[in-house]
């Protein structure tokens, strides 16, 4: 998967969906999405290689997005695709104006590939100086391709749900053991689609009620087997990859995410797991709502927030009181400052998600 994974996570929700309270959204899934975003930011602040084992954010996000896409496709496919593109692209363009503008100001000159900054069907080009900002765009590119493929993919899934779900792991197995995709824009795109295809199709299975009809013994046994194989592969091949970080090992990521997300979704489908009691904690319920309504903004701007937090903290050292009483050299302090800057970006640019969704623009939803 390579270095571009280091800048990613996995968390953005299906682009631009309305807050939970607006359309009776599921608090269980909303909370998972919020947790995925929090884990993404923490991972990029600390670089913990074990973070993906504790909570595979990207697998969770693609699973949730697949569920929402299956629900949306009750409407005509062209209208759904237009809606998804409209919700995704304006926040991306807003963010891109700043990133591309900064790279151009520092002497970067793109070729024809700059079209990917208009519609990210491939990884947009960028300078090495701005890599930490633009490398996260692999998620938007993969999400966009899944959206475009979903009308056909959902139709095929409904012909033979369980076989298609299981066969969605076949591409990553083939890429791992039979043919390695080239290390270019086309190859990395194929690899990312193969890595998370199971999670996306699992979203279809949850939405159509297929998951709820499966026997618990089979689901739990297969999920645990996938988790065991994914963890074994990651740790057994540390020498080859230089780490056990799942973001750098696509095959292990695919298996671990498949097992983990299946158990999360099956607990919802079969057991009716619900976080409706979250409403009793009004501040936490409100926070989950904000995360879901501003997920694209949080995802796009969080790396810039962490980058800007470093020179800002450097200035704090010039203030004797800050130097004496604040943990300026702590990564936890960096994370805290990063979250403050993320909140600023949400206030400044989050309204673009409202405009993209054709809602009244608000500072906070």
XYZ file of C-alpha atoms in Angstrom:
365
model
C 0.000 0.000 0.000
C 2.980 2.242 0.567
C 3.589 5.576 2.181
C 0.357 7.132 0.969
C -1.453 5.013 3.566
C 0.426 6.761 6.370
C -1.486 9.891 5.661
C -4.803 8.181 5.666
C -7.090 6.655 7.794
C -9.958 5.768 6.990
C -12.112 8.268 8.326
C -14.557 9.952 6.467
C -18.183 9.057 6.410
C -20.332 8.909 3.288
C -19.800 12.434 2.052
C -22.223 15.057 3.179
C -24.923 13.008 4.841
C -27.217 14.960 7.126
C -26.873 14.923 10.893
C -28.423 12.016 12.721
C -31.245 13.958 14.262
C -32.287 15.333 10.853
C -33.282 12.019 9.303
C -33.549 9.550 12.134
C -30.012 8.306 11.645
C -28.676 5.333 13.552
C -26.757 6.415 16.661
C -24.722 3.200 16.666
C -23.335 3.862 13.202
C -22.941 7.586 13.879
C -20.869 6.819 16.959
C -18.684 4.389 15.014
C -18.077 7.078 12.407
C -17.137 9.623 15.052
C -14.776 7.134 16.715
C -13.175 6.451 13.354
C -12.436 10.144 12.868
C -11.000 10.502 16.365
C -8.785 7.472 15.802
C -7.564 8.886 12.492
C -6.459 12.145 14.051
C -4.772 10.370 16.963
C -2.977 8.012 14.587
C -1.587 10.888 12.563
C -0.465 12.671 15.712
C 1.258 9.664 17.302
C 1.862 7.220 14.447
C 0.847 4.214 16.558
C 1.315 1.052 14.428
C -1.187 -0.821 16.615
C -4.003 1.679 16.071
C -5.454 -0.204 13.119
C -5.645 -3.402 15.146
C -7.584 -1.670 17.915
C -10.010 0.020 15.524
C -9.694 -0.290 11.709
C -11.177 3.084 10.904
C -11.111 2.795 7.144
C -12.797 -0.586 7.056
C -15.490 0.762 9.364
C -15.974 3.839 7.203
C -16.288 1.906 3.975
C -18.721 -0.515 5.591
C -20.924 2.333 6.793
C -20.704 4.075 3.433
C -21.735 0.880 1.634
C -24.828 0.642 3.830
C -25.804 4.234 3.081
C -25.185 3.738 -0.633
C -27.439 0.681 -0.743
C -30.158 2.689 0.966
C -29.743 5.599 -1.426
C -29.990 3.337 -4.478
C -33.653 2.813 -3.778
C -33.824 5.943 -5.911
C -32.726 6.070 -9.587
C -28.975 5.528 -9.866
C -28.172 8.693 -11.907
C -29.813 10.891 -9.293
C -27.933 9.143 -6.500
C -24.577 9.514 -8.271
C -25.203 13.205 -8.910
C -26.114 13.702 -5.269
C -22.981 11.941 -4.008
C -20.718 13.921 -6.322
C -22.400 17.172 -5.345
C -21.920 16.435 -1.642
C -18.303 15.332 -1.972
C -16.708 17.709 -4.459
C -17.401 21.246 -3.097
C -15.696 20.558 0.292
C -12.829 18.958 -1.641
C -12.523 21.991 -3.937
C -12.608 24.403 -1.007
C -9.789 22.535 0.732
C -7.909 22.086 -2.530
C -7.818 25.810 -3.229
C -5.639 26.301 -0.160
C -3.429 23.248 -0.661
C -2.875 23.747 -4.396
C -2.432 27.485 -3.908
C 0.244 26.928 -1.252
C 2.110 24.429 -3.449
C 1.965 26.757 -6.461
C 3.283 29.608 -4.321
C 6.306 27.458 -3.477
C 7.167 26.796 -7.101
C 5.250 23.600 -7.810
C 3.970 23.314 -11.380
C 1.567 20.470 -12.254
C 0.986 18.873 -15.632
C -2.276 17.618 -17.103
C -2.794 15.491 -13.986
C -4.141 18.580 -12.278
C -7.542 17.413 -13.571
C -7.521 15.035 -10.602
C -7.822 18.105 -8.381
C -11.202 18.686 -10.049
C -12.530 15.126 -9.815
C -10.249 12.774 -7.836
C -10.715 9.643 -9.937
C -6.968 9.179 -9.501
C -4.537 10.416 -6.878
C -4.121 14.164 -7.412
C -0.514 15.241 -8.025
C 1.345 17.357 -5.513
C 4.735 18.526 -4.367
C 6.849 16.763 -1.767
C 6.489 19.859 0.423
C 2.702 19.444 0.610
C 2.622 15.641 0.747
C 1.409 15.397 4.317
C -1.681 17.351 3.302
C -2.592 15.725 -0.024
C -1.650 12.091 0.636
C -4.913 11.522 2.537
C -6.851 11.893 -0.717
C -6.552 8.180 -1.471
C -9.699 7.731 0.601
C -11.757 10.179 -1.449
C -10.542 8.544 -4.654
C -11.462 5.047 -3.417
C -14.809 6.202 -2.042
C -15.639 7.902 -5.341
C -14.904 4.752 -7.351
C -17.021 2.630 -5.006
C -19.884 5.100 -5.459
C -19.612 4.947 -9.259
C -19.443 1.144 -9.257
C -22.247 0.642 -6.727
C -25.268 0.532 -9.071
C -23.749 -2.430 -10.932
C -22.147 -3.954 -7.851
C -25.405 -3.880 -5.888
C -27.259 -5.544 -8.756
C -24.682 -8.335 -8.912
C -24.757 -8.706 -5.126
C -28.512 -9.209 -5.110
C -28.232 -12.079 -7.594
C -26.208 -14.171 -5.099
C -25.619 -12.226 -1.869
C -23.482 -14.570 0.222
C -21.267 -15.867 -2.636
C -20.646 -12.324 -3.886
C -19.814 -11.157 -0.357
C -17.266 -13.939 0.098
C -15.852 -13.490 -3.415
C -15.260 -9.793 -2.727
C -12.090 -10.938 -0.936
C -10.857 -12.690 -4.085
C -9.241 -9.591 -5.673
C -6.980 -8.865 -2.690
C -5.980 -12.540 -2.547
C -5.152 -12.457 -6.262
C -3.157 -9.244 -5.921
C -1.229 -10.657 -2.995
C -0.330 -14.066 -4.400
C -0.872 -14.052 -8.173
C -0.282 -10.586 -9.622
C 1.000 -7.403 -8.028
C -0.581 -4.234 -9.418
C 1.936 -1.698 -10.755
C 3.090 1.001 -8.366
C 1.392 3.831 -10.200
C -1.890 5.719 -10.052
C -3.801 2.836 -11.662
C -2.209 0.130 -9.530
C -2.685 1.848 -6.192
C -6.300 2.545 -7.081
C -6.934 -1.125 -7.841
C -5.208 -2.199 -4.643
C -7.251 0.129 -2.457
C -10.503 -1.008 -4.060
C -9.541 -4.643 -3.505
C -8.549 -3.990 0.107
C -11.917 -2.560 1.117
C -14.293 -4.259 -1.348
C -15.507 -6.718 1.306
C -16.346 -3.927 3.750
C -18.298 -2.019 1.098
C -20.279 -5.101 0.025
C -20.809 -5.974 3.695
C -22.647 -2.661 3.915
C -24.978 -3.932 1.176
C -25.499 -7.158 3.133
C -26.443 -5.250 6.257
C -28.830 -2.933 4.442
C -30.605 -5.769 2.595
C -30.999 -7.852 5.756
C -28.713 -10.613 4.461
C -26.368 -10.284 7.402
C -29.144 -10.631 9.963
C -30.258 -13.946 8.430
C -26.857 -15.629 8.725
C -26.220 -18.085 11.533
C -24.258 -16.682 14.483
C -21.861 -19.626 14.667
C -20.843 -19.264 11.024
C -20.484 -15.474 11.193
C -18.450 -15.470 14.399
C -16.246 -18.372 13.295
C -15.445 -16.836 9.907
C -14.905 -13.390 11.418
C -12.490 -14.714 14.035
C -10.690 -16.693 11.339
C -10.286 -13.544 9.239
C -8.999 -11.625 12.272
C -6.534 -14.384 13.125
C -5.244 -14.631 9.560
C -4.918 -10.872 9.226
C -3.025 -10.517 12.494
C -0.808 -13.511 11.716
C 0.093 -12.158 8.302
C 0.901 -8.694 9.663
C 3.186 -9.960 12.410
C 4.710 -12.798 10.372
C 5.764 -10.400 7.614
C 7.149 -7.562 9.721
C 10.593 -8.060 8.223
C 9.206 -7.711 4.703
C 7.160 -4.585 5.377
C 9.236 -3.115 8.195
C 6.196 -2.853 10.455
C 3.010 -4.597 11.503
C 1.002 -1.439 10.771
C -2.029 -2.605 8.776
C -1.984 0.584 6.708
C 1.207 -0.673 5.078
C 0.059 -4.279 4.569
C -3.026 -4.394 2.294
C -3.674 -8.140 2.593
C -3.601 -8.040 6.398
C -5.690 -4.871 6.367
C -8.342 -6.517 4.178
C -8.659 -9.596 6.402
C -8.571 -7.740 9.720
C -11.084 -5.140 8.534
C -13.360 -7.866 7.137
C -13.478 -9.724 10.441
C -13.728 -6.635 12.634
C -16.411 -4.825 10.627
C -18.457 -8.007 10.207
C -18.681 -8.420 13.981
C -19.625 -4.757 14.431
C -22.358 -4.896 11.814
C -23.610 -8.322 12.831
C -24.066 -7.157 16.410
C -26.287 -4.421 15.027
C -28.171 -6.618 12.569
C -28.685 -9.635 14.819
C -28.656 -8.214 18.327
C -30.017 -4.761 17.631
C -27.068 -3.075 19.309
C -28.031 0.539 19.818
C -26.543 3.654 21.376
C -29.858 5.459 21.748
C -29.015 6.017 25.420
C -26.362 8.426 24.204
C -29.088 11.060 24.056
C -29.010 11.226 27.856
C -25.479 12.660 27.618
C -26.451 15.766 25.715
C -22.931 17.107 25.227
C -21.676 13.765 23.878
C -24.729 13.302 21.689
C -24.168 16.792 20.324
C -20.506 16.037 19.648
C -21.395 12.900 17.695
C -23.859 14.941 15.624
C -21.225 17.557 14.801
C -18.672 14.920 13.818
C -21.143 13.287 11.451
C -22.324 16.513 9.877
C -18.757 17.802 9.413
C -16.939 14.526 8.749
C -15.591 15.533 5.335
C -14.275 18.796 6.765
C -12.634 17.081 9.729
C -11.013 14.500 7.489
C -9.703 16.925 4.884
C -8.389 19.570 7.282
C -7.056 17.467 10.161
C -3.594 16.920 8.674
C -3.186 20.628 8.004
C -4.231 21.303 11.586
C -1.556 18.948 12.912
C 1.059 20.473 10.594
C 0.209 24.015 11.685
C 0.191 23.014 15.340
C 3.969 22.472 15.230
C 5.057 26.064 14.378
C 2.335 27.396 16.653
C 3.704 25.434 19.599
C 7.194 26.623 18.677
C 5.994 30.168 19.299
C 4.708 29.156 22.735
C 8.305 28.520 23.822
C 8.912 32.281 23.571
C 6.391 32.902 26.358
C 8.014 32.143 29.754
C 4.730 31.189 31.428
C 3.855 28.752 28.629
C 7.332 27.240 28.759
C 7.107 26.802 32.520
C 3.588 25.443 32.868
C 2.588 23.834 29.566
C 3.877 20.441 28.301
C 5.079 21.950 25.046
C 7.232 18.955 24.122
C 4.432 16.412 24.583
C 2.705 14.757 21.624
C -0.498 14.898 23.658
C -0.227 18.675 23.750
C 0.320 18.636 19.977
C -2.862 16.587 19.625
C -4.795 19.022 21.815
C -3.634 22.030 19.796
C -4.436 20.108 16.624
C -8.017 19.578 17.776
C -8.362 23.289 18.545
C -7.244 24.088 14.997
C -9.587 21.446 13.586
C -12.438 23.162 15.428
C -11.382 26.464 13.855
C -11.398 24.909 10.380
C -14.822 23.386 11.030
C -16.173 26.815 11.939
C -14.507 28.467 8.943
C -15.262 25.899 6.243
C -17.782 23.383 7.563
C -20.644 25.362 6.072
C -19.479 24.222 2.620
C -20.866 20.780 3.473
C -24.247 22.400 4.113
C -24.157 24.188 0.758
C -23.107 20.967 -0.992
C -26.051 19.144 0.618
C -28.404 22.007 -0.252
C -29.002 22.863 3.377
C -28.988 26.254 5.021
C -25.351 27.097 5.877
C -24.609 27.018 9.618
C -21.478 27.452 11.712
C -22.363 24.266 13.579
C -25.134 21.784 12.744
